[in-house]
Coordinates of C-alpha atoms in Angstrom, one line a residue:
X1 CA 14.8 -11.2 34.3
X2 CA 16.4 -13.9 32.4
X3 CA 14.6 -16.5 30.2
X4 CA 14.5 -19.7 30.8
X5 CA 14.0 -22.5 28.7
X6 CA 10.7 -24.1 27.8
X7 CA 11.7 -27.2 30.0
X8 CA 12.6 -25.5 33.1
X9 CA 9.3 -23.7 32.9
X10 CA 7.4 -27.1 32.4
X11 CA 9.0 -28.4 35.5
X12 CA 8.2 -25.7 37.0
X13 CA 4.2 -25.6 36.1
X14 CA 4.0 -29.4 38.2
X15 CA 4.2 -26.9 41.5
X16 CA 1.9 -24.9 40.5
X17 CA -2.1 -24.9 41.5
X18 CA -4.4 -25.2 38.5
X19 CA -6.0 -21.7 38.9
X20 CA -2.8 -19.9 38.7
X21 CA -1.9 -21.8 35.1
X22 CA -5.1 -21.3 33.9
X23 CA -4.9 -17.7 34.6
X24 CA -1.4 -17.3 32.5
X25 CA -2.9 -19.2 30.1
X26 CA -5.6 -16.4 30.0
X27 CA -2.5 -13.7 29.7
X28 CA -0.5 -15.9 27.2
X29 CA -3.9 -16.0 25.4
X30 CA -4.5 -12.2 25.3
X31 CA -0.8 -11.0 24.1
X32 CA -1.0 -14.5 21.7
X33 CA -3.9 -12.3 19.9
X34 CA -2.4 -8.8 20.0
X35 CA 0.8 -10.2 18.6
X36 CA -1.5 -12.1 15.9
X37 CA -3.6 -9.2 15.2
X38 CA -0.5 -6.7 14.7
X39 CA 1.3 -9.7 12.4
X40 CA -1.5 -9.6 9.7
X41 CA -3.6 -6.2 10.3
X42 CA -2.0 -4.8 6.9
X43 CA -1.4 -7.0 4.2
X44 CA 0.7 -6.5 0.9
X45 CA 0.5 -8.9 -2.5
X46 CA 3.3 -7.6 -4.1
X47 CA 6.8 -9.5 -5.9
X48 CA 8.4 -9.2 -2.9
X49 CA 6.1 -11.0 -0.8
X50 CA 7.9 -13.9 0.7
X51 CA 6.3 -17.4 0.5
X52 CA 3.2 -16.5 -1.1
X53 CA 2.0 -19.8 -0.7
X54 CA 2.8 -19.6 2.9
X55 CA 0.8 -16.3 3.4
X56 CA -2.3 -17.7 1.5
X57 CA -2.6 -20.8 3.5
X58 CA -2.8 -18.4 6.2
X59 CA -5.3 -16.3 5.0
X60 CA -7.7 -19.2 4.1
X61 CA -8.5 -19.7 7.9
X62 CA -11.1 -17.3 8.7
X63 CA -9.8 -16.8 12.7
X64 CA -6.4 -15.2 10.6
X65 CA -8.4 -13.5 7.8
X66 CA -10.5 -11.3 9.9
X67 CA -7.4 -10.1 11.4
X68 CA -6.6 -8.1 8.3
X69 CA -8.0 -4.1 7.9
X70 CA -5.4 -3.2 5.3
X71 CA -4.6 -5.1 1.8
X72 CA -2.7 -3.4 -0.9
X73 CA -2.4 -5.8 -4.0
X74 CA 0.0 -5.7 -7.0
X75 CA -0.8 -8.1 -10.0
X76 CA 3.0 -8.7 -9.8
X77 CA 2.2 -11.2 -6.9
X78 CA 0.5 -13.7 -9.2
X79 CA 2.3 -13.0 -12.5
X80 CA 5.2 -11.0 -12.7
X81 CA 6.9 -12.5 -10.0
X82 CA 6.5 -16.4 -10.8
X83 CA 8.4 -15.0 -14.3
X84 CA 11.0 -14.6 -12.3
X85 CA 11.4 -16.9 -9.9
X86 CA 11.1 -19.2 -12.8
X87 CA 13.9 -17.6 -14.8
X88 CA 16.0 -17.4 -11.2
X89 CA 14.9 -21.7 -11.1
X90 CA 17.0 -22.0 -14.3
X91 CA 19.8 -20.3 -13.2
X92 CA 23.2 -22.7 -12.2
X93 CA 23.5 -20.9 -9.0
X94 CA 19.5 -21.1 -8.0
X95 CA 19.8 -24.8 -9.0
X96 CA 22.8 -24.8 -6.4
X97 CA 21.2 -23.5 -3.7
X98 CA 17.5 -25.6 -4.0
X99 CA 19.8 -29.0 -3.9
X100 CA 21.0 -27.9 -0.3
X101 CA 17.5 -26.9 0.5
X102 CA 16.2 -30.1 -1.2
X103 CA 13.9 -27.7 -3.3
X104 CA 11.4 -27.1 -0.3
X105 CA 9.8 -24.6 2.1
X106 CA 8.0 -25.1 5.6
X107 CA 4.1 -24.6 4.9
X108 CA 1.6 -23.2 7.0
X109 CA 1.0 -26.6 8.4
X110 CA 4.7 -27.3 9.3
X111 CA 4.6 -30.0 6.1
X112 CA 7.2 -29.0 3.0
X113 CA 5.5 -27.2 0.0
X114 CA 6.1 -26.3 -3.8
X115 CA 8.9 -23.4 -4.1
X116 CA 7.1 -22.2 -6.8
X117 CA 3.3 -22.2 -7.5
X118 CA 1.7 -21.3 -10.7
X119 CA 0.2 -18.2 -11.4
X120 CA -3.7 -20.1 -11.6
X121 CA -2.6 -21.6 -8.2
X122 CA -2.3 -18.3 -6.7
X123 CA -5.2 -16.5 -8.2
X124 CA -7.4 -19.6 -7.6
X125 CA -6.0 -19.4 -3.8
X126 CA -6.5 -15.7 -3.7
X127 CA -9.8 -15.7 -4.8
X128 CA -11.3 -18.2 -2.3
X129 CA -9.2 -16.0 0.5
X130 CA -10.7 -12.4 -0.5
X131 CA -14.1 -13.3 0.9
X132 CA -13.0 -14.1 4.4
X133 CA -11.2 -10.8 5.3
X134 CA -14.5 -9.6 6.5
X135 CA -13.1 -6.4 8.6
X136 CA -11.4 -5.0 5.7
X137 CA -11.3 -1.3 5.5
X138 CA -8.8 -0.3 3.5
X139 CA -7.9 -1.6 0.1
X140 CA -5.2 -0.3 -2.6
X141 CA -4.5 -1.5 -6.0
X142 CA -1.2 -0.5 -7.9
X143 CA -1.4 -1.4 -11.1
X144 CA 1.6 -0.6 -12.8
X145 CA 1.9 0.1 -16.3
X146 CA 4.1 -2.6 -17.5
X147 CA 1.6 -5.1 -16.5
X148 CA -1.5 -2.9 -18.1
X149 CA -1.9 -6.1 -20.7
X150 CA -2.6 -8.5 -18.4
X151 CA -5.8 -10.2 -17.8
X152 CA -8.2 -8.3 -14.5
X153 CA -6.5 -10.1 -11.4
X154 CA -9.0 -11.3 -9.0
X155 CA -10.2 -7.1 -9.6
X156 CA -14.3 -8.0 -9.2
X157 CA -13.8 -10.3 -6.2
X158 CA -11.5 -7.8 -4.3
X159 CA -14.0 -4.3 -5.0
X160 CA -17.1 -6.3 -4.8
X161 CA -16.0 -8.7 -1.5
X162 CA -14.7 -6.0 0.3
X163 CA -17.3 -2.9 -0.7
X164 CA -19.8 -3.4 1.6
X165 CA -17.0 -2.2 4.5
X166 CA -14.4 -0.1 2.6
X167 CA -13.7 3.4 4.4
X168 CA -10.6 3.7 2.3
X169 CA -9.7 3.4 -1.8
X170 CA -6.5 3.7 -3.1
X171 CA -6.1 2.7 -6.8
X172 CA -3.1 2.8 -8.7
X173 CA -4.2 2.0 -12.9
X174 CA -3.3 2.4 -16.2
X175 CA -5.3 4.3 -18.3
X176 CA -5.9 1.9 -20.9
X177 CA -7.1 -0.5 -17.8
X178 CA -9.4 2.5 -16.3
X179 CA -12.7 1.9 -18.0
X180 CA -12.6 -1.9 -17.5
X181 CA -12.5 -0.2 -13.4
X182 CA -14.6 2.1 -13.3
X183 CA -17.5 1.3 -15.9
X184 CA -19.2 -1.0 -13.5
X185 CA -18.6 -1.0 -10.0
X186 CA -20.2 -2.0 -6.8
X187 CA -21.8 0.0 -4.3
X188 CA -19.2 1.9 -1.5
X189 CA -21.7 3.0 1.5
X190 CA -19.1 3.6 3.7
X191 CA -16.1 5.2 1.4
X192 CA -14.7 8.0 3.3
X193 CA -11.5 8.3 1.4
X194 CA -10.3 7.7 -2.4
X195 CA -7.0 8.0 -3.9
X196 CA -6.8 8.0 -7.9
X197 CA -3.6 8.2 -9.9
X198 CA -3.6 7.2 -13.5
X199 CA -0.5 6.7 -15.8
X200 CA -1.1 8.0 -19.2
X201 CA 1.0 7.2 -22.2
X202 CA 3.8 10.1 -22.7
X203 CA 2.5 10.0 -26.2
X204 CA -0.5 12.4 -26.7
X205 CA -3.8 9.9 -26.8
X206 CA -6.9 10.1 -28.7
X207 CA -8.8 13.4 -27.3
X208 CA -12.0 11.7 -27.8
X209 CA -10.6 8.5 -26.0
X210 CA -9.7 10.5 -23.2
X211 CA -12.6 12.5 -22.7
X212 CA -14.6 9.4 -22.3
X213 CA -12.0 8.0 -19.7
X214 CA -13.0 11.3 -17.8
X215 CA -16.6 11.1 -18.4
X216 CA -16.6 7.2 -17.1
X217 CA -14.3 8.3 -14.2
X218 CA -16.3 11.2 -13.2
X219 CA -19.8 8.9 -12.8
X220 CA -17.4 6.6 -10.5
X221 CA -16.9 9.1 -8.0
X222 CA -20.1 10.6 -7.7
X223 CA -21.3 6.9 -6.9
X224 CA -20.1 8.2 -3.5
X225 CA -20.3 11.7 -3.1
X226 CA -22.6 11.7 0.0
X227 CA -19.6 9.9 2.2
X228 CA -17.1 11.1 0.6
X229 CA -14.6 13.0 2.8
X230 CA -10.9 13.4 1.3
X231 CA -10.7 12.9 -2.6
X232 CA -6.7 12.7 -4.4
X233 CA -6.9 13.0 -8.1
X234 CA -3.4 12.4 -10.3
X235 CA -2.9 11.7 -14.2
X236 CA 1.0 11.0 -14.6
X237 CA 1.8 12.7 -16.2
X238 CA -0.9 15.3 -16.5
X239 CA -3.7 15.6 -19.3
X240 CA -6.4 18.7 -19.7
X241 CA -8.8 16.9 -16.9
X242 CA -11.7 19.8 -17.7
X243 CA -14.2 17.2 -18.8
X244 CA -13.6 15.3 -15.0
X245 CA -13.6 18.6 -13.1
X246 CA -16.8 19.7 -15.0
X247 CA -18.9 16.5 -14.5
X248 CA -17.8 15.8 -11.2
X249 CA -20.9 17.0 -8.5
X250 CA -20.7 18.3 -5.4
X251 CA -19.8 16.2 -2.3
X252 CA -21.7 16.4 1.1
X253 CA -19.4 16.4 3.5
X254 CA -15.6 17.1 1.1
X255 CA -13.1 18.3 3.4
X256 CA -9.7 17.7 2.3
X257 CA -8.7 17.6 -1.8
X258 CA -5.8 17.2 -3.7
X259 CA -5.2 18.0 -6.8
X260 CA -2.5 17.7 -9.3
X261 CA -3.4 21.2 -11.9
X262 CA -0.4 20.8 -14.2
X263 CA -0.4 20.0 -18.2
X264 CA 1.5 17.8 -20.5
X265 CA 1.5 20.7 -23.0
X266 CA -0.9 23.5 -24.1
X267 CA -4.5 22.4 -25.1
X268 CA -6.3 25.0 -27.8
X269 CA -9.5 24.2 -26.2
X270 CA -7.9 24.4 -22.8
X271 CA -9.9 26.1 -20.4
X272 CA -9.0 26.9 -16.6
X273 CA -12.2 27.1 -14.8
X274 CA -13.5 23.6 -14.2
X275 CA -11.2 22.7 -11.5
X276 CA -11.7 25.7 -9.6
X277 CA -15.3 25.6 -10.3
X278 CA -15.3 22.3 -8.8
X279 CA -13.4 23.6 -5.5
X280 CA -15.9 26.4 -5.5
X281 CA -19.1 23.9 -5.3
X282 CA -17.4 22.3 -2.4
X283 CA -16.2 25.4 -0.6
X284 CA -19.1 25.3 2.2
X285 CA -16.9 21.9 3.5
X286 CA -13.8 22.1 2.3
X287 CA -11.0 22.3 5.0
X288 CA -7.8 21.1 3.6
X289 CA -6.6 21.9 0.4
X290 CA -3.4 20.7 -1.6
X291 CA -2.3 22.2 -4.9
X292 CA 0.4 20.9 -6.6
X293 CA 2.6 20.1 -9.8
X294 CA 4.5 17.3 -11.3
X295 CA 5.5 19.1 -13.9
X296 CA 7.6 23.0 -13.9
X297 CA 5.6 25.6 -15.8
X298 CA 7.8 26.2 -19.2
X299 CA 6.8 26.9 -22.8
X300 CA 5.2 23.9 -23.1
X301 CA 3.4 23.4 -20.0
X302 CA 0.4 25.3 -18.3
X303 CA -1.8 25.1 -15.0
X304 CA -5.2 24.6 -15.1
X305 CA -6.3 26.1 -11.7
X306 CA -6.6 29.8 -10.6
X307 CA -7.2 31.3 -7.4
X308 CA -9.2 34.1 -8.9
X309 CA -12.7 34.7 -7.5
X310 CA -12.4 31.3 -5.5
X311 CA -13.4 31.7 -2.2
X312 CA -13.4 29.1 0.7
X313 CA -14.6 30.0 3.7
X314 CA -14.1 27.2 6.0
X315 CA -10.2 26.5 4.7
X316 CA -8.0 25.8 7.8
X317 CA -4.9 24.3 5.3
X318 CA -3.2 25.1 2.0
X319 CA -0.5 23.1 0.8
X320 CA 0.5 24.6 -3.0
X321 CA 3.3 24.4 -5.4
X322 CA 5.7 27.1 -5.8
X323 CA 5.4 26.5 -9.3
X324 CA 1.6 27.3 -9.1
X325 CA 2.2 30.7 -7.1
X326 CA 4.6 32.1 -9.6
X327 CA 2.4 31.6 -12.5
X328 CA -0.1 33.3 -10.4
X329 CA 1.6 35.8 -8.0
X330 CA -0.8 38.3 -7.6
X331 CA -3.7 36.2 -7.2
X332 CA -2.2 34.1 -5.0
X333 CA -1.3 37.0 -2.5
X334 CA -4.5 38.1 -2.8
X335 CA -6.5 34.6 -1.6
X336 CA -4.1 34.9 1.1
X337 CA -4.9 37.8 2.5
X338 CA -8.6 37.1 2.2
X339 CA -8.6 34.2 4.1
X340 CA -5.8 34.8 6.8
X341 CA -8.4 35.3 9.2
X342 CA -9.4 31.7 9.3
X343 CA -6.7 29.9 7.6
X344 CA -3.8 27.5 9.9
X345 CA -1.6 26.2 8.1
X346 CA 0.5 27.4 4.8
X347 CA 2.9 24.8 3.1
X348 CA 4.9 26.3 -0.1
X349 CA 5.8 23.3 -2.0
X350 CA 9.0 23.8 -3.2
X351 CA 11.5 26.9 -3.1
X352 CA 11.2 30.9 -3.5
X353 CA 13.3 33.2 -3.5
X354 CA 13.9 35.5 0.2
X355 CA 12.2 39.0 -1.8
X356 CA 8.8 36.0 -2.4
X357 CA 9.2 35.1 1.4
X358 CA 8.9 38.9 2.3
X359 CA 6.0 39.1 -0.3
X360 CA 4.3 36.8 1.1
X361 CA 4.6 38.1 4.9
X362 CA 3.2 41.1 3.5
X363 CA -0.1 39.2 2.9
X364 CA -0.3 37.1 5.8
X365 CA 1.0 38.3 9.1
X366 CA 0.3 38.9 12.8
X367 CA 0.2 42.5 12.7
X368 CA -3.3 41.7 11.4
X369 CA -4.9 40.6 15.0
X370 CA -7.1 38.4 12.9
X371 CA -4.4 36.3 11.1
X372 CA -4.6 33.1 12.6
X373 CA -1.3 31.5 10.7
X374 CA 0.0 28.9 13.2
X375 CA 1.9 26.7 11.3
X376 CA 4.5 27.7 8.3
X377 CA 6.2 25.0 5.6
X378 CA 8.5 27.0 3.2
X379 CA 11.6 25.9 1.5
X380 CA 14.5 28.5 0.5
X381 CA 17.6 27.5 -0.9
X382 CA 20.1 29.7 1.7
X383 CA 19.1 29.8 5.6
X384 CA 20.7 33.1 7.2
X385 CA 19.2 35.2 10.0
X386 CA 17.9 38.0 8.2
X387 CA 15.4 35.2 6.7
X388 CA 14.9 34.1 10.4
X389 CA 14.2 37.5 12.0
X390 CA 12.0 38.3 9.1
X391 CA 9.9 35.9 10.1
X392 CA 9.9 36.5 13.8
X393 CA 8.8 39.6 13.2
X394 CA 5.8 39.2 10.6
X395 CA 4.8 35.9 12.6
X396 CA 5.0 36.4 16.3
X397 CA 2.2 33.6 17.0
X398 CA 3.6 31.1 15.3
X399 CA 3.4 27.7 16.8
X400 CA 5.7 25.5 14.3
X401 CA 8.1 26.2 11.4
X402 CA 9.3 24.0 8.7
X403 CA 12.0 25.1 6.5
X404 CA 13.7 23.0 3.6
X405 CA 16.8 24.3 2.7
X406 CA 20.0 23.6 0.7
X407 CA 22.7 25.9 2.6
X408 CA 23.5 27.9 5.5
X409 CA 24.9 31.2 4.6
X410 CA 26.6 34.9 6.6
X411 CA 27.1 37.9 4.6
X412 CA 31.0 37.7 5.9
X413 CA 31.2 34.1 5.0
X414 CA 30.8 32.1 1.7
X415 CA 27.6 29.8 2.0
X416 CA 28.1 25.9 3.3
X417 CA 26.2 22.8 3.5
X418 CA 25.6 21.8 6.8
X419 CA 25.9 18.3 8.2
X420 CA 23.0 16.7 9.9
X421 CA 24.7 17.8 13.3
X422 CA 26.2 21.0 12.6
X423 CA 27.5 23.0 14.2
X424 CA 29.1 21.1 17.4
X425 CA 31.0 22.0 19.5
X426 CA 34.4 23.5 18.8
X427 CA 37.5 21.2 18.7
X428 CA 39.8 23.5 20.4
X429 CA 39.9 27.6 21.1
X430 CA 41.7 28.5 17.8
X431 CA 39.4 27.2 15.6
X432 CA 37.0 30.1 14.6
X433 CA 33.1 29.6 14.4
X434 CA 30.9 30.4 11.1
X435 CA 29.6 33.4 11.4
X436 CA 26.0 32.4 11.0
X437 CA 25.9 30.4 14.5
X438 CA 27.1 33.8 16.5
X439 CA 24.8 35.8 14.2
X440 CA 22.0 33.6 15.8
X441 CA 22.6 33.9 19.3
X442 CA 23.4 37.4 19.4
X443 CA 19.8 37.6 18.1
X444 CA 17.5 39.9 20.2
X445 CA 14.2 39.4 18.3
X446 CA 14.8 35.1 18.2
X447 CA 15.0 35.4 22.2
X448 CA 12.0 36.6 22.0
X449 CA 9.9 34.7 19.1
X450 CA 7.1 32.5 20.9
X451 CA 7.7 29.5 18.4
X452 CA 7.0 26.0 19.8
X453 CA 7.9 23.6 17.2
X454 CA 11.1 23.8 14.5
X455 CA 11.9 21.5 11.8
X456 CA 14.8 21.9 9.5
X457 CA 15.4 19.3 7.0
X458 CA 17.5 19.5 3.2
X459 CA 18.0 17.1 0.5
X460 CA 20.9 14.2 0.6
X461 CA 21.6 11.9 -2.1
X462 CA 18.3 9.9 -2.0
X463 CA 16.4 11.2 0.7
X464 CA 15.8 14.0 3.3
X465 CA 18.1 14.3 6.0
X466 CA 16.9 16.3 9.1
X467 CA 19.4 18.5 10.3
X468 CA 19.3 17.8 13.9
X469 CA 22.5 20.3 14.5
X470 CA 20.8 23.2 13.4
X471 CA 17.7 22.6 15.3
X472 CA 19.1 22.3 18.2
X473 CA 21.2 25.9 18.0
X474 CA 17.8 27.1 17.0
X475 CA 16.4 26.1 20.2
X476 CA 19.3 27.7 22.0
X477 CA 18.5 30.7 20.6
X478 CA 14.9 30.7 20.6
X479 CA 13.9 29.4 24.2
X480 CA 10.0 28.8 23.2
X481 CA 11.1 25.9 21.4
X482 CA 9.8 22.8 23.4
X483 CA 9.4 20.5 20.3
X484 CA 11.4 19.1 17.2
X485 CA 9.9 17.8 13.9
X486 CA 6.4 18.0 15.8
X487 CA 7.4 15.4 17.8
X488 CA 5.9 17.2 21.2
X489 CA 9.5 16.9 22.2
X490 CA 13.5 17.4 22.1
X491 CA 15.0 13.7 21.8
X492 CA 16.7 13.3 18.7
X493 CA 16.4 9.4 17.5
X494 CA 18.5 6.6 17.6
X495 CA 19.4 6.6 14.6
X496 CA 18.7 10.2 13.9
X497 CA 18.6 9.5 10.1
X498 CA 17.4 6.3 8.2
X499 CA 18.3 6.3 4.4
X500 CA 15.5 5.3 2.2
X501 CA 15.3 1.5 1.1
X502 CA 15.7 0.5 -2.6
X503 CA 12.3 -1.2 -2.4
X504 CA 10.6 2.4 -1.9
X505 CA 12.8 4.1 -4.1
X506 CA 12.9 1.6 -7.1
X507 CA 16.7 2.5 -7.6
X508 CA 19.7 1.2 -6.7
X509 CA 21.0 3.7 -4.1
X510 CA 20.0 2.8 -0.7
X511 CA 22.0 4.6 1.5
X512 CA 24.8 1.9 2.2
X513 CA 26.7 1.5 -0.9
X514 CA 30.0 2.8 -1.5
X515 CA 28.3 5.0 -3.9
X516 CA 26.0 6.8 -1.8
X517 CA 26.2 9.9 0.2
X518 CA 23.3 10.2 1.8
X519 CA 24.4 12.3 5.0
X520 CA 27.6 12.4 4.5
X521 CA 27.5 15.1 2.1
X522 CA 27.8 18.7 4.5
X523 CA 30.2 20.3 7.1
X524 CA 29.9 18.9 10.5
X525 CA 32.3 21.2 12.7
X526 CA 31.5 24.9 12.6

């Protein structure tokens, strides 16, 4: 249908019987209110929020505010980001630029407003525009170190305006701003989820000074324990959290935890029990469970977790780092095997070698009848068939595989990096096929794997690039496959890979310069 212009469809209303307008006013009405309530249901205050001035006007009218369920706020909305706007006012070209747009923006009420409003103008707006976004449930703070000096921004009217109705915490702080967070804060009756990271100093702080942090931090969280559902805990980078792990209580009804266990450097008085211990009090709920590292174990760097004598009856998921199951091979395997009969889902966060992969099928496998493995994450630097039929043939009930790889490789042929299509189809007879891609379909135990769901992804450049080629000659060769990327289907995207924006990555390579290679790095024709 083609539109029409607003005129014609005036002209055409004067034919129309009044019951019939108002019932399109009733539709217009109803999609008018789904478009407003999808327009401001998640709300960011960051430096890159356009016409800030625009947005709070906005926000002061109750109808809009209650609209809004999800509000992440930087402190670089109100001050960071008026320093430079008023550095960019000074410039010759800015000045340029506001003479052809006579210095002025369209306001909320259609009338021209200040470019640039002063940081007191925007907390003084923010503050009387918290209290209205009644139906606020999830709230994040990211509070970025360089900004750890500034004065509390609007911090007590966000937590203790929108406590009352919080399901979801997401804080983002610098350590030396922690205390002034956590000392005193309101009541959360209805927190079901909380997100911690804290950015230390890379310079080794006062023990005592820390252990307070952790003392202060630990009475924060049991504020909530009885709602308290999924609990993320990061220091960045990582200090001896012992103190924390030991005062922290147990939670009612805990079911998913992550956990970062790595250390900055050895600690004399380190000691590796609290943070299991901690699992082990809430191993009655516990259901999900992510281990991992931000740091690689070295001469100078420890874990402080161990899967000795932990035991978790009702675990369904385990996500850990490869770095965590080297340190602790044996007892890894071990935890494993124990709880394969109940246990779902397995991600290996980061690669091992093939002989770890057959190690590890040796403890969890479907030739136990109990095993109940049904979904794999692993990532291996070469993909070749013998690492596919190995795990055929340990994991015939397997449901979905994810494998993050680097190459593909034939033991007749030197290794290659695929493209995010390879292979496809030959460009004329004479041109010979790498071995790998006849390997797979001559396959007799892939033909007949029961696998549902593949997903093969590598790194590019700046991102993950989902190789789209390879998962489709998977498919060929293992019929079960109905699914790709646990998508519940086959259609590959249009486009089938995005590269990451600048604004997520914080660096300059985006994916369209001339200097990035984000899939275009790899072999496309086989």
């Amino acid at each position: 249908m083609v539109d029409l212009p607003p005129e014609i469809w005036l002209r055409i209303a004067h034919f129309l019987p009044s019951p019939t307008l108002l019932g399109l006013y009733t539709v217009n009405g109803f999609f008018l209110d789904l478009a407003m309530n999808e327009r401001y249901r998640v709300v960011k205050f960051d430096k890159l929020t356009r016409s800030p001035s625009n947005l709070l006007a906005r926000l002061r009218e109750p109808s809009i505010a209650r609209r809004v369920l999800k509000v992440t706020f930087d402190p670089a909305f109100i001050y960071q980001r008026s320093q430079q706007d008023r550095a960019q006012q000074n410039s010759r070209i800015s000045k340029l630029i506001r003479l052809v747009a006579h210095r002025t923006e369209l306001g909320a009420d259609g009338k021209p407003e200040k470019v640039l409003p002063s940081p007191s103008e925007i907390e003084d707006t923010l503050r009387a525009c918290i209290p209205l976004m009644t139906n606020v449930r999830d709230f994040g703070l990211e509070w970025f170190p360089i900004l750890e000096n500034i004065p509390t921004p609007c911090l007590d009217t966000w937590l203790f305006s929108l406590a009352d109705n919080l399901v979801e915490l997401r804080l983002l702080v610098p350590a030396t701003t922690s205390p002034r967070l956590f000392l005193a804060p309101p009541n959360f009756p209805r927190l079901r989820r909380c997100s911690i990271t804290i950015f230390c100093s890379r310079y080794s702080e006062d023990y005592r000074q820390l252990e307070t942090h952790q003392i202060i931090l630990a009475s924060f969280l049991n504020s909530f324990t009885d709602t308290l559902q999924h609990l993320a805990l990061c220091y960045c980078p990582m200090r001896d959290l012992s103190v924390l792990f030991d005062r922290l209580e147990m939670c009612k009804s805990l079911s998913s935890l992550e956990i970062d266990v790595s250390l900055y450097h050895h600690f004399d008085n380190w000691n590796p029990i609290p943070a299991s211990a901690f699992i082990q009090r809430n191993a009655l709920t516990l259901r999900d469970l992510q281990i991992s590292t931000s740091l690689p174990i070295g001469p100078t760097s420890t874990y402080q977790f161990t899967f000795n004598n932990l035991q978790l009856s009702n675990l369904r998921s385990l996500s850990i780092s490869a770095e965590v199951m080297a340190h602790s091979w044996e007892a890894t395997l071990s935890f494993l095997e124990t709880h394969s009969s109940h246990l779902e889902s397995l991600t290996v966060d980061g690669p091992i070698a093939p002989a770890e992969v057959k190690n590890l099928l040796t403890s969890i496998n479907h030739t136990n009848p109990c095993c109940t493995l049904s979904r794999l994450s692993i990532s291996i630097y070469q993909l070749d068939l013998k690492l596919f039929t190995m795990l055929a043939e340990a994991l015939t009930r397997l449901q979905s595989l994810r494998l993050q790889i680097s190459k593909i490789s034939s033991p007749s042929k030197y290794a290659v990096t695929p493209s995010e299509f390879f292979p496809v189809e030959r460009r004329s007879l004479e041109e010979k096929v790498y071995p790998f891609v006849d390997e797979m379909h001559g396959s007799y135990v892939l033909k007949h794997w029961d696998l549902r769901d593949i997903t093969i992804e590598r790194h590019s450049c700046c991102g993950k690039l989902t190789l789209w080629g390879l998962m489709r000659l998977s498919a060929t060769c293992i019929p079960s496959i109905t699914s790709f990327a646990e998508n519940g289907d086959m259609v590959i995207p249009e486009p089938s890979n995005t590269p990451p924006s600048s604004e997520r990555l914080g660096v300059a390579c985006s994916g369209t310069s001339l200097t990035c290679s984000f899939g275009r790095d790899g072999i496309l024709y086989s």
